[in-house]
Coordinates of C-alpha atoms and ligand atoms in Angstrom, one line a residue:
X1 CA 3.4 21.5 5.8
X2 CA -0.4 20.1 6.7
X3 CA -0.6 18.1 9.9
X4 CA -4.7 17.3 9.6
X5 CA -6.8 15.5 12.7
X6 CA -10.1 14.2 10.8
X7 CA -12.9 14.3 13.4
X8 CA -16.9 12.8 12.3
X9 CA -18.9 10.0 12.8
X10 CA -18.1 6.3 11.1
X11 CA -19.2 6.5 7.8
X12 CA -19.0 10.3 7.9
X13 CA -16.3 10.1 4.9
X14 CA -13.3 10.5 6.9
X15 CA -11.8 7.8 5.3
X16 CA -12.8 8.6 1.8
X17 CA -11.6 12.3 2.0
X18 CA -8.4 11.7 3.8
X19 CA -7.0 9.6 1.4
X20 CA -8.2 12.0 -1.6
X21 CA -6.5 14.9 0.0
X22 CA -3.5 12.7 1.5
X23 CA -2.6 12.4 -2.1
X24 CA -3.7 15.9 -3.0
X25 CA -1.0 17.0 -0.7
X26 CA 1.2 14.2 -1.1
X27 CA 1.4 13.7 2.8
X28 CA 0.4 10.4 4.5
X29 CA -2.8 9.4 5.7
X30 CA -2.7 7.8 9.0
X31 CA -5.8 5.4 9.3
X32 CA -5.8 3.9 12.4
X33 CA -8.9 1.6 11.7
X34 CA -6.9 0.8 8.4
X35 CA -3.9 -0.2 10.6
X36 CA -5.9 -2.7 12.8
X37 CA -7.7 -4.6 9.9
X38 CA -4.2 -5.1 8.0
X39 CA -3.6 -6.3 11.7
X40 CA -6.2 -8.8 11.4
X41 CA -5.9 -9.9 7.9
X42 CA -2.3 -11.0 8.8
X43 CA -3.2 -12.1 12.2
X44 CA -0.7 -10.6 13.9
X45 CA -0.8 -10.6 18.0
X46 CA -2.3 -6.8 17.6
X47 CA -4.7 -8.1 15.5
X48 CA -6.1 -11.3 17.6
X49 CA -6.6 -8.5 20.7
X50 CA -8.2 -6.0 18.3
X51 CA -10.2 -7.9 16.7
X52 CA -13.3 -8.8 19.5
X53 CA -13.6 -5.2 20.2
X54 CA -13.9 -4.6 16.5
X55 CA -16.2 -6.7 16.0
X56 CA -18.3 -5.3 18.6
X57 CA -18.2 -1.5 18.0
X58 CA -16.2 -0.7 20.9
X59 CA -13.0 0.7 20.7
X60 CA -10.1 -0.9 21.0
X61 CA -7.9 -0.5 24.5
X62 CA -5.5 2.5 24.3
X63 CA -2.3 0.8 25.1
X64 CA -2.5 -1.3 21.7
X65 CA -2.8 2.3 20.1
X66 CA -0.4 4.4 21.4
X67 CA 3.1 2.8 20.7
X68 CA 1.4 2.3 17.5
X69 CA 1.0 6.1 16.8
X70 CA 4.3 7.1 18.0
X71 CA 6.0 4.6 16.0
X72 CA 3.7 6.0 13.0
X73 CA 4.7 9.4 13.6
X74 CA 8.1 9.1 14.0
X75 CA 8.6 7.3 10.4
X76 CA 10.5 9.6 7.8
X77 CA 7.2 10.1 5.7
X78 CA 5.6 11.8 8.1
X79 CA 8.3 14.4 9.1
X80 CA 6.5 16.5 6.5
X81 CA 2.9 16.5 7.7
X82 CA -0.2 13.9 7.8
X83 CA -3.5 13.6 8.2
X84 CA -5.3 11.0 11.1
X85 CA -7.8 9.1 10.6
X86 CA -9.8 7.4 13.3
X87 CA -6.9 9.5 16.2
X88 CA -7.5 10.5 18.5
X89 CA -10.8 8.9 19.7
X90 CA -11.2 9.8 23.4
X91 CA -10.0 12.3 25.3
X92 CA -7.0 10.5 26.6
X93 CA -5.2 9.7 23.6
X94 CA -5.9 13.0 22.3
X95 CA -4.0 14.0 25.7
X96 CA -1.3 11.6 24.5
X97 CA -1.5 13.0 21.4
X98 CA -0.7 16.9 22.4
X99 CA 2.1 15.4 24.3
X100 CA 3.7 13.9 21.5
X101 CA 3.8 16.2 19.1
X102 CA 5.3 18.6 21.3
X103 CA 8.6 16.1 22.0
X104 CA 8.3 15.8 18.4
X105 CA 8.2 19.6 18.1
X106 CA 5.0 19.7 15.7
X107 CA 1.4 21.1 15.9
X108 CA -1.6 20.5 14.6
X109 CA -2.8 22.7 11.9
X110 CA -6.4 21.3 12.2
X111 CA -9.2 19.7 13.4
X112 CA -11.6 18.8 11.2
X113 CA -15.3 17.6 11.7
X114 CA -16.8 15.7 8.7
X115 CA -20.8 16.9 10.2
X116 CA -23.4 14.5 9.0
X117 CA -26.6 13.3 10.5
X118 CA -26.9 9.8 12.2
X119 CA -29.3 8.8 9.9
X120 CA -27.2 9.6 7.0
X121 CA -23.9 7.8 8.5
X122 CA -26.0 4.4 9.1
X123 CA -27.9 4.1 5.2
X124 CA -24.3 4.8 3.9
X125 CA -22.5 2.2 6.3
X126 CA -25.3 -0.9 6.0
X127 CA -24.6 -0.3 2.2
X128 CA -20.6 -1.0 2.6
X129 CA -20.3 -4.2 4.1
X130 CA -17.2 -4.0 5.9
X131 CA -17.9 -6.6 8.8
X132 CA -18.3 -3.9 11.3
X133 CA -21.4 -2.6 9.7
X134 CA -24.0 -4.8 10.6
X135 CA -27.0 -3.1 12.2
X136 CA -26.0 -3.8 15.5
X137 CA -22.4 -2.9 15.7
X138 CA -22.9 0.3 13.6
X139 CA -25.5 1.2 16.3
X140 CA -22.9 0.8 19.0
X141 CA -20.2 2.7 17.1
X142 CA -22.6 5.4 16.7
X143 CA -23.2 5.5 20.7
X144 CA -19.1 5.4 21.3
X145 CA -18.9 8.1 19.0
X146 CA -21.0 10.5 21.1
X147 CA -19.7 9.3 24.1
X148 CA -16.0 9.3 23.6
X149 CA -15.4 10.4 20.8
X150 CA -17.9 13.9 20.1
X151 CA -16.0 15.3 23.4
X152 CA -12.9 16.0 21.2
X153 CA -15.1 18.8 19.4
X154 CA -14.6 21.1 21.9
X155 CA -11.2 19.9 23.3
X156 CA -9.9 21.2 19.6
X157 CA -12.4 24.0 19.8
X158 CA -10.6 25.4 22.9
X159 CA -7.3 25.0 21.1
X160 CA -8.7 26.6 18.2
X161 CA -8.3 24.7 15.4
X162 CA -11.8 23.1 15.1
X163 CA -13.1 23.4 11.4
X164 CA -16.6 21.9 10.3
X165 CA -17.7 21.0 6.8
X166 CA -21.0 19.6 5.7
X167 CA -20.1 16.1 4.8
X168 CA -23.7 15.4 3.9
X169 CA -23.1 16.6 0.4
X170 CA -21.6 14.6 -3.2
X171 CA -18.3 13.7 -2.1
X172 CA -16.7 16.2 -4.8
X173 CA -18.5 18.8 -2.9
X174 CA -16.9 17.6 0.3
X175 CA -13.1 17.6 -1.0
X176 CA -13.5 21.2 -2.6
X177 CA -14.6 22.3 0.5
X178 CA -11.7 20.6 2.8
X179 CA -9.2 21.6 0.0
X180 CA -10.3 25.3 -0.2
X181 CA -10.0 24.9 3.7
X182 CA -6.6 23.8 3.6
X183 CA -5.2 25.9 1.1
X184 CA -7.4 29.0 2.5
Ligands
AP5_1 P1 -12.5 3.1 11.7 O1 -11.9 2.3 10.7 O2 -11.8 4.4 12.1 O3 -14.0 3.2 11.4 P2 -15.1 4.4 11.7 O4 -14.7 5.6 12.4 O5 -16.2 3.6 12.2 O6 -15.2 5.0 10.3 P3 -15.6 4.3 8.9 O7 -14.5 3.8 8.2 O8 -16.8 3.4 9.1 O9 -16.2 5.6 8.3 P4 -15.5 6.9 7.6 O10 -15.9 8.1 8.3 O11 -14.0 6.6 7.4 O12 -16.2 6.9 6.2 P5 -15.8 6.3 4.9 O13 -15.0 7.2 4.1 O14 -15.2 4.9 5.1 O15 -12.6 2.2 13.1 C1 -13.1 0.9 13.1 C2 -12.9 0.3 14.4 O16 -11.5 0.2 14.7 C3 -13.5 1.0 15.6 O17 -14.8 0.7 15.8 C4 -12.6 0.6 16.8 O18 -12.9 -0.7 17.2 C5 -11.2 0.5 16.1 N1 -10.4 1.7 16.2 C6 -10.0 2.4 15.1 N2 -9.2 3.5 15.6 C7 -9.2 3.4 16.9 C8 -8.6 4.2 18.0 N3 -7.9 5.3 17.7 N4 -8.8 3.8 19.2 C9 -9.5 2.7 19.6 N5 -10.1 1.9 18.6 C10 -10.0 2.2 17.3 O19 -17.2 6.1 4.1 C11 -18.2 5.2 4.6 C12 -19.1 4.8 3.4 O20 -19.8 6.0 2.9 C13 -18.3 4.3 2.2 O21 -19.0 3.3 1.6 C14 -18.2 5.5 1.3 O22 -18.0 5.2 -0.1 C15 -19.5 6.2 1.6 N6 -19.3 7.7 1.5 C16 -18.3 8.5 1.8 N7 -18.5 9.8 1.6 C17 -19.8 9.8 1.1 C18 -20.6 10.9 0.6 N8 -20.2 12.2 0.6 N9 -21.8 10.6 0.1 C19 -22.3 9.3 0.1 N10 -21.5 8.3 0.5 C20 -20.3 8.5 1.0

């Protein structure tokens, strides 16, 4: 049983490697981000609140998260492991996370931080598209990344299950690495 937390910056390759090994393993991968556009391609009410935020590289407000995860969590597919992707992204819901698991009576195998330069992350993002990555809003992701987001490194370090892999590498590089980690 693999219960994964994928940790990096956008365009880091979280979502590219979680869904590789997510099928690897044959658990679910939990995409949070993935959740909220769906949201918005269907406008639903979650995805006419999360939209502006998206759209402005802030994150979104934690109460239209939370339920959202439990609910997630608590489906039958996920009783045998997961991996999150884009969850926890500050330190609260990673608080609300540790709660949760322990009503559900699971742990956290892993934390795993995707490392690759800013640099990197932004000539990989302004190639994709998506309508998040304009200039702008990939710079602002970037700054809410270090500022919410990088403090997690050391709240699963002191829990000790922080792993980092280079993600600045071929991307079959990358999942060798995560799967030898996971099988290691
Ligand atoms: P989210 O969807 O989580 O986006 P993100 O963190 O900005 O991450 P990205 O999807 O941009 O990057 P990634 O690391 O998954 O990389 P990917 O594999 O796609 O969040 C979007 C927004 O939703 C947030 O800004 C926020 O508003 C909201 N949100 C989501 N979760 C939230 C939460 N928990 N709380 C509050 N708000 C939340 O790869 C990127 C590109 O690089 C692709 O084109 C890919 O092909 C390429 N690539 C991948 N790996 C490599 C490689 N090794 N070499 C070269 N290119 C590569």
């Amino acid at each position: 049983m693999t219960r994964l937390i994928f940790l990096g910056l956008p365009g880091s390759g979280k979502g590219t490697q979680a869904a590789i090994l997510a099928g690897l393993l044959n658990i679910p991968h939990i995409s949070t981000g993935d959740i909220l556009r769906n949201a918005i391609a269907q406008v639903t009410p979650l995805g006419q609140k999360a939209q502006s935020y998206m759209d402005r590289g802030e994150l979104v407000p934690d109460e239209l998260i939370l339920d959202l995860i439990r609910d997630r969590l608590n489906q039958p597919d996920a009783q045998n492991g997961w991996i999150l992707d884009g969850f926890p992204r500050n330190v609260s819901q990673a608080a609300f996370l540790e709660q949760l698991l322990q009503e559900l009576n699971q742990a956290c195998d892993r934390a795993i931080n995707l490392e690759v330069p800013d640099e990197v992350v932004v000539v990989r993002l302004l190639a994709r598209k998506r309508p998040d990555d304009t200039e702008q809003t990939i710079r602002r992701r970037l700054e809410v990344y270090h500022e919410e987001t990088a403090p997690l490194i050391d709240f699963y370090r002191e829990r000790s299950v922080l792993s980092s892999i280079n993600g600045d590498r071929p991307p079959e590089e990358v999942t060798e690495s995560l799967h030898h980690l996971v099988n290691g």
